[in-house]
Amino acid sequence: MASVEVYLKYDIDKLGRAGQRVFVKNGYARNFLFPRNLAVPVTKKSINRLENAMRQVEARRRLELKAAQSVAETIATLECSFFRQSGDEDRIFGSVTGRDIAAALKEKGLDIDYRKIQLERPIRSLGIHHVPIRVHQDVVVELKVWVKKEEVEESPESSQ
């Protein structure tokens, strides 16, 4: 199988970052990367143009990294609390999911996509949980999440 060297215009998961030169199969380049304008073939003509674009990409990447680090510092100082009804052995009814955490962060003024919250599985127990959040490709921060027991008031009808 023949391969071709391409220059990536954008970050592509499991392949490389924008500005990298990578070898890919001819079919992958011809049928996926080139039609979607995600990459260009490396030729003598395109190398200078690509190097200039790479400098711009690196400058943009540095700015994004600085912004992500400031968001990470903010998240590191925050705590989120959730109140849930619980049964025996401190297991809660329902769960706390990434969407719940993203909504709580939005209330605190941070707009974080729920897919960046890296829960292995939803939280189903009371207590303190440390939840990793991938703010940027190179920046991961832990958020302290408290899951507390919700006090249920008994209605007068149920006590009779």
PDB file of C-alpha atoms in Angstrom:
ATOM      1  CA  MET A   1       0.000   0.000   0.000  1.00  0.00           C
ATOM      2  CA  ALA A   2       1.341   3.368  -0.990  1.00  0.00           C
ATOM      3  CA  SER A   3       1.299   6.349   1.301  1.00  0.00           C
ATOM      4  CA  VAL A   4       1.505  10.063   0.739  1.00  0.00           C
ATOM      5  CA  GLU A   5       2.901  12.862   2.897  1.00  0.00           C
ATOM      6  CA  VAL A   6       0.366  15.535   3.792  1.00  0.00           C
ATOM      7  CA  TYR A   7       0.356  18.733   5.775  1.00  0.00           C
ATOM      8  CA  LEU A   8      -2.526  18.937   8.273  1.00  0.00           C
ATOM      9  CA  LYS A   9      -4.494  22.182   8.265  1.00  0.00           C
ATOM     10  CA  TYR A  10      -6.483  21.286  11.401  1.00  0.00           C
ATOM     11  CA  ASP A  11      -6.103  19.046  14.447  1.00  0.00           C
ATOM     12  CA  ILE A  12      -7.350  15.556  13.623  1.00  0.00           C
ATOM     13  CA  ASP A  13      -7.886  13.037  16.411  1.00  0.00           C
ATOM     14  CA  LYS A  14      -5.571  10.033  16.295  1.00  0.00           C
ATOM     15  CA  LEU A  15      -3.650  11.480  13.347  1.00  0.00           C
ATOM     16  CA  GLY A  16      -1.937  14.716  14.317  1.00  0.00           C
ATOM     17  CA  ARG A  17      -2.127  18.394  15.079  1.00  0.00           C
ATOM     18  CA  ALA A  18      -2.481  21.308  12.707  1.00  0.00           C
ATOM     19  CA  GLY A  19       0.828  22.117  11.073  1.00  0.00           C
ATOM     20  CA  GLN A  20       2.242  18.594  11.261  1.00  0.00           C
ATOM     21  CA  ARG A  21       3.512  16.649   8.285  1.00  0.00           C
ATOM     22  CA  VAL A  22       2.277  13.056   8.419  1.00  0.00           C
ATOM     23  CA  PHE A  23       2.184  10.036   6.147  1.00  0.00           C
ATOM     24  CA  VAL A  24      -1.259   8.618   5.384  1.00  0.00           C
ATOM     25  CA  LYS A  25      -2.645   6.061   2.950  1.00  0.00           C
ATOM     26  CA  ASN A  26      -3.461   7.392  -0.507  1.00  0.00           C
ATOM     27  CA  GLY A  27      -7.145   6.530  -0.196  1.00  0.00           C
ATOM     28  CA  TYR A  28      -7.521   8.237   3.182  1.00  0.00           C
ATOM     29  CA  ALA A  29      -5.962  11.417   1.806  1.00  0.00           C
ATOM     30  CA  ARG A  30      -7.864  11.342  -1.482  1.00  0.00           C
ATOM     31  CA  ASN A  31     -11.291  10.343  -0.093  1.00  0.00           C
ATOM     32  CA  PHE A  32     -11.352  12.023   3.320  1.00  0.00           C
ATOM     33  CA  LEU A  33      -8.663  14.639   3.994  1.00  0.00           C
ATOM     34  CA  PHE A  34      -8.484  16.464   0.663  1.00  0.00           C
ATOM     35  CA  PRO A  35     -12.259  16.765  -0.052  1.00  0.00           C
ATOM     36  CA  ARG A  36     -12.876  18.161   3.443  1.00  0.00           C
ATOM     37  CA  ASN A  37      -9.939  20.574   3.091  1.00  0.00           C
ATOM     38  CA  LEU A  38      -8.310  19.121   6.230  1.00  0.00           C
ATOM     39  CA  ALA A  39      -4.898  18.591   4.625  1.00  0.00           C
ATOM     40  CA  VAL A  40      -2.823  19.425   1.559  1.00  0.00           C
ATOM     41  CA  PRO A  41      -0.159  17.337  -0.156  1.00  0.00           C
ATOM     42  CA  VAL A  42       3.439  18.255   0.609  1.00  0.00           C
ATOM     43  CA  THR A  43       5.208  19.522  -2.510  1.00  0.00           C
ATOM     44  CA  LYS A  44       8.242  21.736  -3.069  1.00  0.00           C
ATOM     45  CA  LYS A  45       5.905  24.561  -4.051  1.00  0.00           C
ATOM     46  CA  SER A  46       3.729  24.334  -0.960  1.00  0.00           C
ATOM     47  CA  ILE A  47       6.483  24.052   1.665  1.00  0.00           C
ATOM     48  CA  ASN A  48       7.106  27.831   2.019  1.00  0.00           C
ATOM     49  CA  ARG A  49       3.406  28.591   2.144  1.00  0.00           C
ATOM     50  CA  LEU A  50       2.920  25.838   4.704  1.00  0.00           C
ATOM     51  CA  GLU A  51       5.753  27.085   6.914  1.00  0.00           C
ATOM     52  CA  ASN A  52       4.137  30.535   7.095  1.00  0.00           C
ATOM     53  CA  ALA A  53       0.810  28.965   7.951  1.00  0.00           C
ATOM     54  CA  MET A  54       2.537  26.860  10.605  1.00  0.00           C
ATOM     55  CA  ARG A  55       3.891  29.977  12.315  1.00  0.00           C
ATOM     56  CA  GLN A  56       0.375  31.410  12.428  1.00  0.00           C
ATOM     57  CA  VAL A  57      -1.008  28.144  13.802  1.00  0.00           C
ATOM     58  CA  GLU A  58       1.650  28.065  16.526  1.00  0.00           C
ATOM     59  CA  ALA A  59       0.856  31.644  17.559  1.00  0.00           C
ATOM     60  CA  ARG A  60      -2.860  30.823  17.730  1.00  0.00           C
ATOM     61  CA  ARG A  61      -2.110  27.618  19.674  1.00  0.00           C
ATOM     62  CA  ARG A  62      -0.066  29.569  22.252  1.00  0.00           C
ATOM     63  CA  LEU A  63      -2.963  32.007  22.762  1.00  0.00           C
ATOM     64  CA  GLU A  64      -5.435  29.142  23.154  1.00  0.00           C
ATOM     65  CA  LEU A  65      -3.130  27.465  25.675  1.00  0.00           C
ATOM     66  CA  LYS A  66      -2.838  30.648  27.760  1.00  0.00           C
ATOM     67  CA  ALA A  67      -6.620  31.074  27.753  1.00  0.00           C
ATOM     68  CA  ALA A  68      -7.101  27.422  28.716  1.00  0.00           C
ATOM     69  CA  GLN A  69      -4.614  27.729  31.575  1.00  0.00           C
ATOM     70  CA  SER A  70      -6.466  30.731  32.991  1.00  0.00           C
ATOM     71  CA  VAL A  71      -9.769  28.828  32.784  1.00  0.00           C
ATOM     72  CA  ALA A  72      -8.089  25.845  34.476  1.00  0.00           C
ATOM     73  CA  GLU A  73      -6.872  28.048  37.327  1.00  0.00           C
ATOM     74  CA  THR A  74     -10.422  29.300  37.814  1.00  0.00           C
ATOM     75  CA  ILE A  75     -11.864  25.774  37.787  1.00  0.00           C
ATOM     76  CA  ALA A  76      -9.249  24.571  40.289  1.00  0.00           C
ATOM     77  CA  THR A  77     -10.550  27.077  42.849  1.00  0.00           C
ATOM     78  CA  LEU A  78     -14.202  26.081  42.400  1.00  0.00           C
ATOM     79  CA  GLU A  79     -16.315  23.430  44.071  1.00  0.00           C
ATOM     80  CA  CYS A  80     -19.692  22.179  42.910  1.00  0.00           C
ATOM     81  CA  SER A  81     -22.328  20.785  45.258  1.00  0.00           C
ATOM     82  CA  PHE A  82     -25.236  18.582  44.297  1.00  0.00           C
ATOM     83  CA  PHE A  83     -28.044  17.491  46.592  1.00  0.00           C
ATOM     84  CA  ARG A  84     -29.607  14.121  45.842  1.00  0.00           C
ATOM     85  CA  GLN A  85     -31.912  11.759  47.670  1.00  0.00           C
ATOM     86  CA  SER A  86     -30.096   8.692  48.871  1.00  0.00           C
ATOM     87  CA  GLY A  87     -30.874   5.269  50.180  1.00  0.00           C
ATOM     88  CA  ASP A  88     -28.865   2.750  52.126  1.00  0.00           C
ATOM     89  CA  GLU A  89     -25.067   2.704  51.971  1.00  0.00           C
ATOM     90  CA  ASP A  90     -24.925   6.302  50.682  1.00  0.00           C
ATOM     91  CA  ARG A  91     -26.047   5.362  47.178  1.00  0.00           C
ATOM     92  CA  ILE A  92     -28.040   8.121  45.536  1.00  0.00           C
ATOM     93  CA  PHE A  93     -31.206   7.786  43.506  1.00  0.00           C
ATOM     94  CA  GLY A  94     -30.270   8.793  39.985  1.00  0.00           C
ATOM     95  CA  SER A  95     -26.787  10.113  39.327  1.00  0.00           C
ATOM     96  CA  VAL A  96     -24.650  13.184  38.741  1.00  0.00           C
ATOM     97  CA  THR A  97     -23.532  13.325  35.114  1.00  0.00           C
ATOM     98  CA  GLY A  98     -21.208  15.458  33.052  1.00  0.00           C
ATOM     99  CA  ARG A  99     -24.207  17.472  31.870  1.00  0.00           C
ATOM    100  CA  ASP A 100     -25.141  18.243  35.495  1.00  0.00           C
ATOM    101  CA  ILE A 101     -21.599  19.409  36.225  1.00  0.00           C
ATOM    102  CA  ALA A 102     -21.497  21.521  33.040  1.00  0.00           C
ATOM    103  CA  ALA A 103     -24.798  23.175  34.044  1.00  0.00           C
ATOM    104  CA  ALA A 104     -23.424  23.930  37.531  1.00  0.00           C
ATOM    105  CA  LEU A 105     -20.284  25.464  36.011  1.00  0.00           C
ATOM    106  CA  LYS A 106     -22.431  27.540  33.659  1.00  0.00           C
ATOM    107  CA  GLU A 107     -24.277  28.956  36.684  1.00  0.00           C
ATOM    108  CA  LYS A 108     -20.875  30.002  38.032  1.00  0.00           C
ATOM    109  CA  GLY A 109     -20.050  31.787  34.781  1.00  0.00           C
ATOM    110  CA  LEU A 110     -17.942  29.147  32.999  1.00  0.00           C
ATOM    111  CA  ASP A 111     -19.198  27.716  29.726  1.00  0.00           C
ATOM    112  CA  ILE A 112     -17.630  24.241  29.583  1.00  0.00           C
ATOM    113  CA  ASP A 113     -18.860  21.643  27.101  1.00  0.00           C
ATOM    114  CA  TYR A 114     -20.093  18.545  28.917  1.00  0.00           C
ATOM    115  CA  ARG A 115     -17.977  16.318  26.640  1.00  0.00           C
ATOM    116  CA  LYS A 116     -14.825  17.838  28.145  1.00  0.00           C
ATOM    117  CA  ILE A 117     -15.824  16.546  31.580  1.00  0.00           C
ATOM    118  CA  GLN A 118     -14.132  13.170  31.795  1.00  0.00           C
ATOM    119  CA  LEU A 119     -16.298  11.033  34.021  1.00  0.00           C
ATOM    120  CA  GLU A 120     -15.647   7.336  33.587  1.00  0.00           C
ATOM    121  CA  ARG A 121     -19.225   6.756  34.689  1.00  0.00           C
ATOM    122  CA  PRO A 122     -21.892   8.900  36.348  1.00  0.00           C
ATOM    123  CA  ILE A 123     -21.430   9.601  40.061  1.00  0.00           C
ATOM    124  CA  ARG A 124     -23.817   7.426  42.089  1.00  0.00           C
ATOM    125  CA  SER A 125     -22.595   7.836  45.659  1.00  0.00           C
ATOM    126  CA  LEU A 126     -22.484  10.555  48.289  1.00  0.00           C
ATOM    127  CA  GLY A 127     -19.204  12.233  49.167  1.00  0.00           C
ATOM    128  CA  ILE A 128     -16.407  14.182  47.549  1.00  0.00           C
ATOM    129  CA  HIS A 129     -15.393  13.283  44.018  1.00  0.00           C
ATOM    130  CA  HIS A 130     -12.528  14.702  41.968  1.00  0.00           C
ATOM    131  CA  VAL A 131     -13.620  15.042  38.358  1.00  0.00           C
ATOM    132  CA  PRO A 132     -11.046  15.667  35.595  1.00  0.00           C
ATOM    133  CA  ILE A 133     -11.943  18.294  32.997  1.00  0.00           C
ATOM    134  CA  ARG A 134      -9.965  18.563  29.762  1.00  0.00           C
ATOM    135  CA  VAL A 135     -10.013  22.299  29.118  1.00  0.00           C
ATOM    136  CA  HIS A 136      -7.508  22.055  26.261  1.00  0.00           C
ATOM    137  CA  GLN A 137      -5.664  19.257  24.536  1.00  0.00           C
ATOM    138  CA  ASP A 138      -2.701  19.832  26.872  1.00  0.00           C
ATOM    139  CA  VAL A 139      -4.533  21.109  29.988  1.00  0.00           C
ATOM    140  CA  VAL A 140      -6.489  18.889  32.383  1.00  0.00           C
ATOM    141  CA  VAL A 141      -7.745  20.187  35.738  1.00  0.00           C
ATOM    142  CA  GLU A 142      -9.620  18.490  38.576  1.00  0.00           C
ATOM    143  CA  LEU A 143     -12.874  19.887  39.908  1.00  0.00           C
ATOM    144  CA  LYS A 144     -14.029  19.024  43.412  1.00  0.00           C
ATOM    145  CA  VAL A 145     -17.631  17.796  43.309  1.00  0.00           C
ATOM    146  CA  TRP A 146     -19.623  17.333  46.505  1.00  0.00           C
ATOM    147  CA  VAL A 147     -22.640  15.051  46.419  1.00  0.00           C
ATOM    148  CA  LYS A 148     -24.694  15.618  49.561  1.00  0.00           C
ATOM    149  CA  LYS A 149     -27.795  14.024  50.973  1.00  0.00           C
ATOM    150  CA  GLU A 150     -30.971  15.940  50.259  1.00  0.00           C
ATOM    151  CA  GLU A 151     -33.093  16.375  53.343  1.00  0.00           C
ATOM    152  CA  VAL A 152     -36.587  15.148  52.575  1.00  0.00           C
ATOM    153  CA  GLU A 153     -39.383  16.752  54.535  1.00  0.00           C
ATOM    154  CA  GLU A 154     -42.133  14.348  55.424  1.00  0.00           C
ATOM    155  CA  SER A 155     -45.576  15.546  54.479  1.00  0.00           C
ATOM    156  CA  PRO A 156     -48.270  15.480  57.204  1.00  0.00           C
ATOM    157  CA  GLU A 157     -50.326  13.036  55.129  1.00  0.00           C
ATOM    158  CA  SER A 158     -47.659  10.321  55.199  1.00  0.00           C
ATOM    159  CA  SER A 159     -47.301  10.373  58.997  1.00  0.00           C
ATOM    160  CA  GLN A 160     -50.972   9.537  59.609  1.00  0.00           C
TER     161      GLN A 160
END
